[in-house]
Short mmCIF file of C-alpha atoms and ligand atoms in Angstrom, two decimals:
data_model
loop_
_atom_site.label_atom_id
_atom_site.label_comp_id
_atom_site.label_asym_id
_atom_site.label_seq_id
_atom_site.Cartn_x
_atom_site.Cartn_y
_atom_site.Cartn_z
CA MET K 53 -7.38 15.71 4.16
CA THR K 54 -5.33 14.52 1.40
CA THR K 55 -3.02 17.01 -0.98
CA VAL K 56 -1.61 16.31 -4.08
CA ARG K 57 0.75 17.95 -6.39
CA SER K 58 -0.97 18.33 -9.65
CA TYR K 59 2.17 18.49 -12.09
CA SER K 60 1.68 19.86 -15.60
CA LYS K 61 2.85 19.10 -18.88
CA ILE K 62 4.21 20.04 -22.28
CA ASN K 63 3.30 19.09 -25.71
CA LEU K 64 6.67 17.67 -27.75
CA GLY K 65 5.09 17.84 -31.32
CA LEU K 66 1.71 18.03 -31.73
CA HIS K 67 -0.43 17.42 -35.02
CA ILE K 68 -3.92 17.94 -35.73
CA GLY K 69 -5.71 15.92 -37.51
CA PRO K 70 -9.54 16.16 -39.52
CA PRO K 71 -12.46 16.85 -37.18
CA ARG K 72 -14.68 13.63 -36.01
CA PRO K 73 -17.96 13.09 -36.36
CA ASP K 74 -18.51 14.07 -32.49
CA GLY K 75 -16.59 17.58 -33.43
CA TYR K 76 -13.50 16.57 -31.73
CA HIS K 77 -10.10 16.37 -34.03
CA HIS K 78 -8.09 13.67 -34.34
CA LEU K 79 -4.30 14.29 -33.08
CA ALA K 80 -1.38 12.89 -32.45
CA THR K 81 1.06 14.07 -29.65
CA ILE K 82 3.93 13.53 -27.55
CA TYR K 83 3.02 14.67 -23.71
CA GLN K 84 5.84 15.06 -21.16
CA THR K 85 5.07 16.13 -17.27
CA ILE K 86 7.02 18.91 -15.98
CA GLU K 87 7.69 19.54 -12.30
CA LEU K 88 5.41 23.17 -12.16
CA HIS K 89 2.10 22.05 -10.03
CA ASP K 90 -1.11 23.31 -8.55
CA LEU K 91 -1.63 21.63 -5.47
CA VAL K 92 -5.29 20.33 -4.85
CA THR K 93 -6.28 19.25 -1.33
CA VAL K 94 -9.33 17.21 -1.03
CA THR K 95 -11.72 15.66 2.33
CA ALA K 96 -14.19 13.53 1.71
CA THR K 97 -16.64 12.01 4.52
CA VAL K 98 -18.84 8.89 3.38
CA SER K 99 -22.63 10.75 3.83
CA GLY K 100 -26.72 10.16 3.29
CA GLU K 101 -26.20 12.87 0.37
CA THR K 102 -23.26 14.00 -1.68
CA SER K 103 -22.21 17.67 -1.50
CA ILE K 104 -19.15 18.89 -3.20
CA THR K 105 -18.25 22.41 -2.47
CA LEU K 106 -14.87 23.83 -4.05
CA ARG K 107 -12.45 26.36 -3.33
CA CYS K 108 -9.92 28.41 -5.52
CA GLN K 109 -8.19 31.84 -5.29
CA HIS K 110 -7.97 32.86 -8.90
CA PRO K 111 -10.51 34.56 -10.64
CA GLY K 112 -10.23 32.50 -13.85
CA VAL K 113 -11.76 29.40 -12.62
CA PRO K 114 -14.98 28.30 -12.06
CA CYS K 115 -15.56 27.31 -8.51
CA ASP K 116 -19.12 24.96 -9.78
CA GLU K 117 -19.61 22.20 -11.31
CA ARG K 118 -17.75 23.89 -14.52
CA ASN K 119 -14.66 23.13 -12.84
CA THR K 120 -13.26 20.00 -13.70
CA ALA K 121 -11.64 19.15 -10.77
CA TYR K 122 -15.32 19.13 -9.42
CA LYS K 123 -16.74 17.36 -12.45
CA ALA K 124 -14.03 14.73 -11.93
CA VAL K 125 -14.99 14.15 -8.36
CA ALA K 126 -18.87 13.69 -8.96
CA MET K 127 -18.28 11.13 -11.52
CA ALA K 128 -15.75 9.21 -9.31
CA LEU K 129 -18.33 9.61 -6.58
CA ASP K 130 -21.08 7.91 -9.51
CA ALA K 131 -18.46 5.14 -10.47
CA LEU K 132 -17.78 4.09 -6.84
CA GLU K 133 -21.45 4.29 -5.90
CA THR K 134 -20.58 6.30 -2.93
CA LYS K 135 -22.16 9.26 -1.39
CA ALA K 136 -19.78 11.54 0.57
CA ALA K 137 -19.47 15.44 1.51
CA VAL K 138 -16.22 16.65 -0.54
CA GLU K 139 -14.38 19.68 -0.36
CA ILE K 140 -11.67 20.70 -3.11
CA ALA K 141 -9.55 23.36 -2.18
CA ILE K 142 -6.79 24.50 -5.55
CA ASP K 143 -3.93 26.73 -4.36
CA LYS K 144 -3.54 27.26 -8.49
CA ARG K 145 0.34 28.37 -9.29
CA LEU K 146 -0.41 27.70 -12.73
CA PRO K 147 -1.73 29.89 -15.79
CA VAL K 148 -5.30 29.34 -16.73
CA GLN K 149 -5.66 28.37 -20.64
CA GLY K 150 -1.92 28.22 -20.84
CA GLY K 151 -1.81 25.26 -22.70
CA ILE K 152 0.20 23.25 -19.88
CA GLY K 153 -2.65 21.02 -18.92
CA ALA K 154 -3.09 22.35 -15.36
CA GLY K 155 -7.17 22.26 -15.42
CA SER K 156 -6.84 18.76 -16.66
CA ALA K 157 -4.00 17.60 -14.00
CA ASN K 158 -6.53 19.57 -11.56
CA ALA K 159 -9.38 16.92 -11.98
CA ALA K 160 -6.62 13.81 -12.33
CA ALA K 161 -5.48 14.71 -8.74
CA ALA K 162 -8.99 15.08 -7.54
CA ILE K 163 -9.87 11.81 -8.43
CA LEU K 164 -6.32 10.36 -6.83
CA ALA K 165 -6.94 12.56 -3.71
CA LEU K 166 -10.60 11.14 -3.68
CA GLU K 167 -9.37 7.52 -3.44
CA ALA K 168 -6.92 7.98 -1.11
CA GLU K 169 -9.97 10.11 1.09
CA LEU K 170 -12.48 7.33 0.70
CA GLY K 171 -9.85 4.17 0.91
CA ARG K 172 -11.25 3.05 -1.99
CA GLN K 173 -10.37 2.74 -5.78
CA LEU K 174 -11.85 2.58 -9.38
CA THR K 175 -10.10 0.04 -11.46
CA ALA K 176 -7.39 1.25 -13.76
CA ASN K 177 -9.78 0.93 -17.11
CA ALA K 178 -12.68 2.73 -15.27
CA ARG K 179 -10.23 5.86 -13.68
CA LEU K 180 -8.87 6.51 -17.46
CA ALA K 181 -12.25 6.52 -19.15
CA LEU K 182 -14.01 8.59 -16.62
CA ALA K 183 -11.11 10.90 -16.70
CA GLY K 184 -11.19 10.83 -20.40
CA GLY K 185 -14.93 11.82 -20.02
CA VAL K 186 -13.55 15.00 -18.00
CA GLY K 187 -11.30 16.22 -20.81
CA SER K 188 -8.73 14.96 -23.38
CA ASP K 189 -5.91 15.36 -22.04
CA VAL K 190 -7.01 14.60 -18.23
CA PRO K 191 -5.79 10.54 -18.92
CA MET K 192 -2.10 11.14 -19.26
CA PHE K 193 -1.83 12.45 -16.03
CA LEU K 194 -3.25 9.21 -14.48
CA ILE K 195 0.25 7.85 -16.62
CA GLY K 196 2.86 10.52 -16.29
CA GLY K 197 6.24 10.56 -18.00
CA THR K 198 6.87 10.64 -21.51
CA MET K 199 3.59 9.85 -23.55
CA LEU K 200 2.14 8.89 -27.00
CA GLY K 201 -1.60 10.89 -26.69
CA ILE K 202 -3.93 9.94 -29.87
CA GLU K 203 -7.64 9.94 -30.93
CA ARG K 204 -8.38 12.99 -29.36
CA GLY K 205 -5.79 13.24 -27.05
CA GLU K 206 -6.82 11.02 -24.16
CA GLU K 207 -5.71 7.70 -25.50
CA THR K 208 -2.49 7.36 -24.05
CA PHE K 209 0.58 5.04 -24.04
CA PRO K 210 3.72 5.40 -21.92
CA LEU K 211 6.86 5.69 -23.49
CA PRO K 212 10.38 4.97 -22.41
CA ASP K 213 11.10 8.14 -20.62
CA LEU K 214 13.16 10.85 -22.03
CA PRO K 215 16.44 11.69 -19.70
CA SER K 216 15.56 14.83 -17.57
CA PHE K 217 16.00 18.42 -19.28
CA HIS K 218 16.12 21.70 -18.10
CA ILE K 219 12.84 23.79 -19.44
CA VAL K 220 12.24 27.48 -19.24
CA THR K 221 8.45 28.32 -19.58
CA ALA K 222 7.23 31.39 -20.75
CA PHE K 223 3.93 32.33 -19.39
CA PRO K 224 2.83 35.60 -21.51
CA GLU K 225 -0.26 37.44 -19.98
CA VAL K 226 -2.90 36.56 -22.59
CA GLY K 227 -4.75 33.21 -23.14
CA VAL K 228 -5.75 30.98 -25.77
CA SER K 229 -8.93 29.15 -25.96
CA THR K 230 -8.11 25.80 -27.28
CA PRO K 231 -11.75 25.20 -29.11
CA GLN K 232 -11.43 28.43 -30.83
CA ALA K 233 -7.89 27.73 -31.62
CA PHE K 234 -9.38 24.21 -33.37
CA ARG K 235 -12.05 26.41 -35.56
CA ASP K 236 -8.93 28.50 -36.56
CA TRP K 237 -7.05 25.52 -37.61
CA ASP K 238 -10.11 24.07 -39.77
CA ALA K 239 -10.55 27.46 -41.05
CA THR K 240 -7.15 27.62 -42.45
CA LEU K 241 -6.54 23.97 -44.05
CA THR K 242 -7.26 22.14 -47.03
CA GLN K 243 -7.42 18.59 -45.18
CA ASN K 244 -6.90 15.82 -47.73
CA ALA K 245 -3.91 14.60 -46.63
CA GLU K 246 -4.02 15.38 -42.55
CA ASN K 247 -4.72 11.78 -41.90
CA ASP K 248 -1.45 10.96 -43.30
CA ARG K 249 0.87 13.49 -41.43
CA LEU K 250 -0.84 12.04 -38.07
CA ILE K 251 0.11 8.22 -38.97
CA GLU K 252 3.64 9.56 -40.62
CA PHE K 253 3.86 11.01 -36.79
CA ARG K 254 3.10 8.26 -34.86
CA ARG K 255 5.52 6.28 -36.96
CA ARG K 256 8.50 8.65 -36.17
CA VAL K 257 7.97 8.50 -32.59
CA ALA K 258 8.11 4.47 -32.73
CA MET K 259 10.94 4.55 -34.88
CA ALA K 260 12.46 7.14 -32.36
CA PHE K 261 11.79 5.32 -29.78
CA ALA K 262 12.73 2.35 -30.68
CA GLY K 263 16.30 3.46 -31.53
CA GLN K 264 16.16 2.26 -34.82
CA PRO K 265 18.58 3.48 -37.86
CA GLY K 266 16.16 5.41 -40.43
CA VAL K 267 14.79 8.09 -38.63
CA SER K 268 17.34 10.67 -40.19
CA GLY K 269 17.85 8.71 -43.00
CA LYS K 270 21.28 7.91 -42.11
CA ALA K 271 22.93 4.40 -40.85
CA GLY K 272 24.64 4.54 -37.24
CA ASP K 273 22.52 6.23 -35.49
CA LEU K 274 20.58 3.45 -33.40
CA ALA K 275 21.91 5.07 -30.12
CA GLU K 276 20.48 8.24 -30.92
CA GLU K 277 18.30 9.69 -28.17
CA PRO K 278 14.57 9.82 -29.61
CA LEU K 279 14.13 13.70 -28.89
CA LEU K 280 17.08 14.10 -30.90
CA ALA K 281 16.21 12.09 -33.73
CA LEU K 282 12.21 13.78 -33.28
CA VAL K 283 14.00 17.10 -33.80
CA ARG K 284 16.40 16.35 -36.52
CA THR K 285 13.26 15.10 -38.53
CA GLY K 286 11.01 18.04 -37.70
CA LEU K 287 8.78 18.50 -34.82
CA GLU K 288 6.05 20.79 -34.63
CA ASN K 289 3.11 22.19 -32.65
CA ASP K 290 0.57 22.71 -35.62
CA PHE K 291 -1.20 25.64 -33.56
CA GLU K 292 1.57 27.69 -33.62
CA THR K 293 0.27 28.07 -37.37
CA VAL K 294 -3.27 29.35 -36.60
CA VAL K 295 -1.38 31.21 -32.80
CA PHE K 296 1.52 32.87 -33.97
CA PRO K 297 -0.07 35.10 -36.65
CA GLN K 298 -2.91 36.18 -33.64
CA GLN K 299 -0.80 36.70 -31.15
CA PRO K 300 2.89 37.75 -32.85
CA SER K 301 4.51 38.71 -29.79
CA LEU K 302 4.81 34.90 -28.90
CA ARG K 303 6.98 34.53 -32.29
CA ALA K 304 9.60 36.79 -30.20
CA LEU K 305 9.44 34.58 -27.28
CA LYS K 306 9.94 31.57 -29.03
CA SER K 307 13.28 32.88 -30.50
CA ALA K 308 14.35 33.97 -27.11
CA LEU K 309 13.84 30.46 -25.60
CA GLU K 310 15.29 28.87 -29.05
CA GLU K 311 18.78 29.91 -28.83
CA GLY K 312 21.03 27.33 -27.08
CA SER K 313 17.88 25.02 -26.87
CA LEU K 314 17.57 21.30 -28.01
CA TYR K 315 14.05 22.15 -28.83
CA SER K 316 11.57 25.14 -28.18
CA ALA K 317 7.55 25.25 -29.10
CA LEU K 318 4.40 26.29 -28.29
CA SER K 319 2.58 24.14 -25.73
CA GLY K 320 -0.46 22.87 -26.72
CA SER K 321 -2.80 25.47 -28.41
CA GLY K 322 -0.60 27.93 -26.03
CA SER K 323 -0.32 30.38 -24.85
CA SER K 324 2.63 28.85 -23.02
CA LEU K 325 5.89 28.25 -24.67
CA PHE K 326 8.90 26.29 -23.81
CA GLY K 327 12.71 25.24 -24.63
CA LEU K 328 14.17 22.04 -23.48
CA TYR K 329 18.03 22.74 -22.44
CA CYS K 330 21.08 19.94 -21.92
CA THR K 331 22.80 22.57 -19.08
CA GLU K 332 21.49 25.07 -16.39
CA GLU K 333 23.45 27.86 -17.92
CA ALA K 334 21.47 27.61 -20.87
CA ALA K 335 18.57 27.58 -19.26
CA GLN K 336 19.47 30.51 -17.01
CA ALA K 337 20.21 32.51 -20.17
CA ALA K 338 17.08 31.96 -21.94
CA GLN K 339 15.01 32.83 -18.96
CA GLN K 340 16.75 36.52 -18.70
CA ARG K 341 15.67 36.58 -22.23
CA VAL K 342 12.48 35.71 -22.14
CA ARG K 343 12.20 38.36 -18.59
CA SER K 344 13.77 41.04 -20.65
CA LEU K 345 11.05 40.84 -23.15
CA GLY K 346 8.75 41.41 -20.36
CA CYS K 347 7.23 38.15 -19.53
CA GLU K 348 7.19 35.71 -16.65
CA ALA K 349 9.26 32.98 -16.92
CA ARG K 350 10.22 30.04 -15.02
CA GLN K 351 13.04 27.58 -14.86
CA THR K 352 12.05 24.01 -14.40
CA ARG K 353 12.47 20.40 -15.34
CA THR K 354 10.98 17.47 -17.39
CA LEU K 355 9.45 14.70 -14.62
CA PRO K 356 9.89 10.88 -15.53
CA ARG K 357 7.16 8.75 -14.84
CA SER K 358 8.45 7.04 -11.55
CA GLU K 359 9.32 10.30 -9.80
CA TYR K 360 6.29 11.67 -11.28
CA TRP K 361 4.24 9.38 -8.56
CA ALA K 362 7.20 8.74 -5.88
CA THR K 363 6.22 13.02 -5.51
CA MET K 364 2.48 13.69 -6.01
CA PHE K 365 1.08 13.22 -2.53
CA ILE K 366 2.36 15.42 0.19
C1 LIG B 39 -5.47 19.90 -27.85
C2 LIG B 39 -4.73 20.23 -26.23
C3 LIG B 39 -2.98 19.41 -26.16
O1 LIG B 39 -2.48 19.14 -24.92
O2 LIG B 39 -4.51 21.58 -25.99
P1 LIG B 39 -4.60 22.30 -24.67
O3 LIG B 39 -5.57 22.37 -23.60
O4 LIG B 39 -3.63 21.27 -24.12
O5 LIG B 39 -3.82 23.76 -25.18
C4 LIG B 39 -5.31 19.31 -25.48
O6 LIG B 39 -5.92 17.63 -25.73
C5 LIG B 39 -7.15 19.50 -24.77
O7 LIG B 39 -7.33 19.02 -24.30
P2 LIG B 39 -8.10 19.61 -22.64
O8 LIG B 39 -8.12 20.65 -22.39
O9 LIG B 39 -8.79 18.50 -21.99
O10 LIG B 39 -9.60 19.77 -24.23
P3 LIG B 39 -10.90 18.87 -23.98
O11 LIG B 39 -11.71 19.62 -22.42
O12 LIG B 39 -11.34 17.57 -24.30
O13 LIG B 39 -11.66 19.80 -25.10
C6 LIG B 39 -11.99 21.37 -25.16
C7 LIG B 39 -12.63 21.57 -26.52
O14 LIG B 39 -11.54 21.58 -27.51
C8 LIG B 39 -11.60 21.35 -28.81
N1 LIG B 39 -11.31 19.82 -29.22
C9 LIG B 39 -10.41 19.40 -27.86
C10 LIG B 39 -9.27 18.08 -27.81
C11 LIG B 39 -9.52 17.60 -29.35
N2 LIG B 39 -9.11 16.63 -29.67
N3 LIG B 39 -10.08 18.11 -30.31
C12 LIG B 39 -10.96 19.31 -29.96
O15 LIG B 39 -11.75 19.83 -30.87
C13 LIG B 39 -13.35 20.35 -28.79
O16 LIG B 39 -14.19 22.17 -29.18
C14 LIG B 39 -13.51 20.78 -27.15
O17 LIG B 39 -14.88 20.78 -26.76
N1 LIG B 40 -9.20 23.59 -12.21
C1 LIG B 40 -9.77 24.36 -13.26
N2 LIG B 40 -8.10 25.21 -13.58
C2 LIG B 40 -7.94 25.68 -14.67
N3 LIG B 40 -9.10 25.68 -15.33
C3 LIG B 40 -9.99 25.41 -15.45
C4 LIG B 40 -10.26 24.13 -14.30
N4 LIG B 40 -11.75 24.00 -14.36
C5 LIG B 40 -12.20 24.32 -15.27
N5 LIG B 40 -11.29 25.66 -15.79
C6 LIG B 40 -11.55 26.00 -17.12
O1 LIG B 40 -10.99 25.60 -18.49
C7 LIG B 40 -9.88 26.68 -19.20
C8 LIG B 40 -9.07 26.11 -19.54
O2 LIG B 40 -8.11 25.29 -18.50
P1 LIG B 40 -6.91 25.11 -18.40
O3 LIG B 40 -6.36 23.85 -18.27
O4 LIG B 40 -5.74 26.05 -17.73
O5 LIG B 40 -6.05 25.76 -20.21
P2 LIG B 40 -5.30 24.35 -21.28
O6 LIG B 40 -5.93 23.22 -21.24
O7 LIG B 40 -4.98 25.15 -21.73
O8 LIG B 40 -3.85 24.25 -19.87
C9 LIG B 40 -10.33 27.86 -18.45
O9 LIG B 40 -10.83 28.71 -19.16
C10 LIG B 40 -11.12 27.68 -17.37
O10 LIG B 40 -12.16 28.39 -16.65
#
């Protein structure tokens, strides 16, 4: 039996580009892993026939082949050319359709736990390719820390880790369907310049993380924190444009998170929102403000890559 902490993520800026011929959208985002997690437990025994069973206590999570962890395990067994009896148990602590990638993280955790159970590993290339086949934000959970995501989000590159910040996440009861949010974005747009925005965002990320002057247009900010550099030049999540008008209460939650924060935003396509804070006091105050609006709020922190891997297996 192998149990893995299936950590979640936030998006620090997200730009949506034009639709691709396969129906997905080009995008550019910074992913950041955070400490909040589900637990994924896998038991696997090599067998003459493959059987996969999955248990999860959350009513919104399918327990069949539609489950991301189920899919990932089935695909990994194929890639390993192995048949096995596999039991997966997901202890769901995070919201479903929350924009913090919990379902995607479950898939990555299941692959890693299956490998540990079988004592065999896919090549890094095969593992990343397989993860991208399960979902666009599954591969980032095989890297962890601060990352750039491009193409449809599945091409993920590690960035130098941001320092660990205090975070408050707001979990509204409403869920947001990711495909619907992309369709809504398409419906509101004249898209001529959209690819240019992705390219510009990628360049700003490169400059900010290289610590180069010119990000803010001012000389002398070589040592500036990458996050501050990005915030100063505008760090936006395009999904806010379509999700906030449909769910106006989310705007008030963002305002509640904003005070005293370095940055606050919707995560992914929502409905979760988050704020980043330099001090625990500022985070505590924000948590209280969100709770006073009747919304669940949790205090947590960003998880750098080394800690992500060091604390994953229980
Ligand atoms: C857009 C993000 C940002 O982090 O949203 P969240 O899920 O976190 O909210 C993710 O990349 C989502 O990743 P994931 O949840 O794995 O999405 P997938 O299963 O690959 O795709 C679900 C559906 O979303 C749409 N989709 C997804 C990614 C993309 N770049 N373009 C799209 O158009 C497609 O309609 C696709 O069928
Ligand atoms: N292991 C899983 N955990 C959560 N949701 C899952 C899982 N497998 C499949 N799903 C389905 O995926 C959808 C959203 O997944 P989730 O990762 O929670 O959202 P988001 O990508 O917005 O963070 C839900 O509609 C749910 O039915």
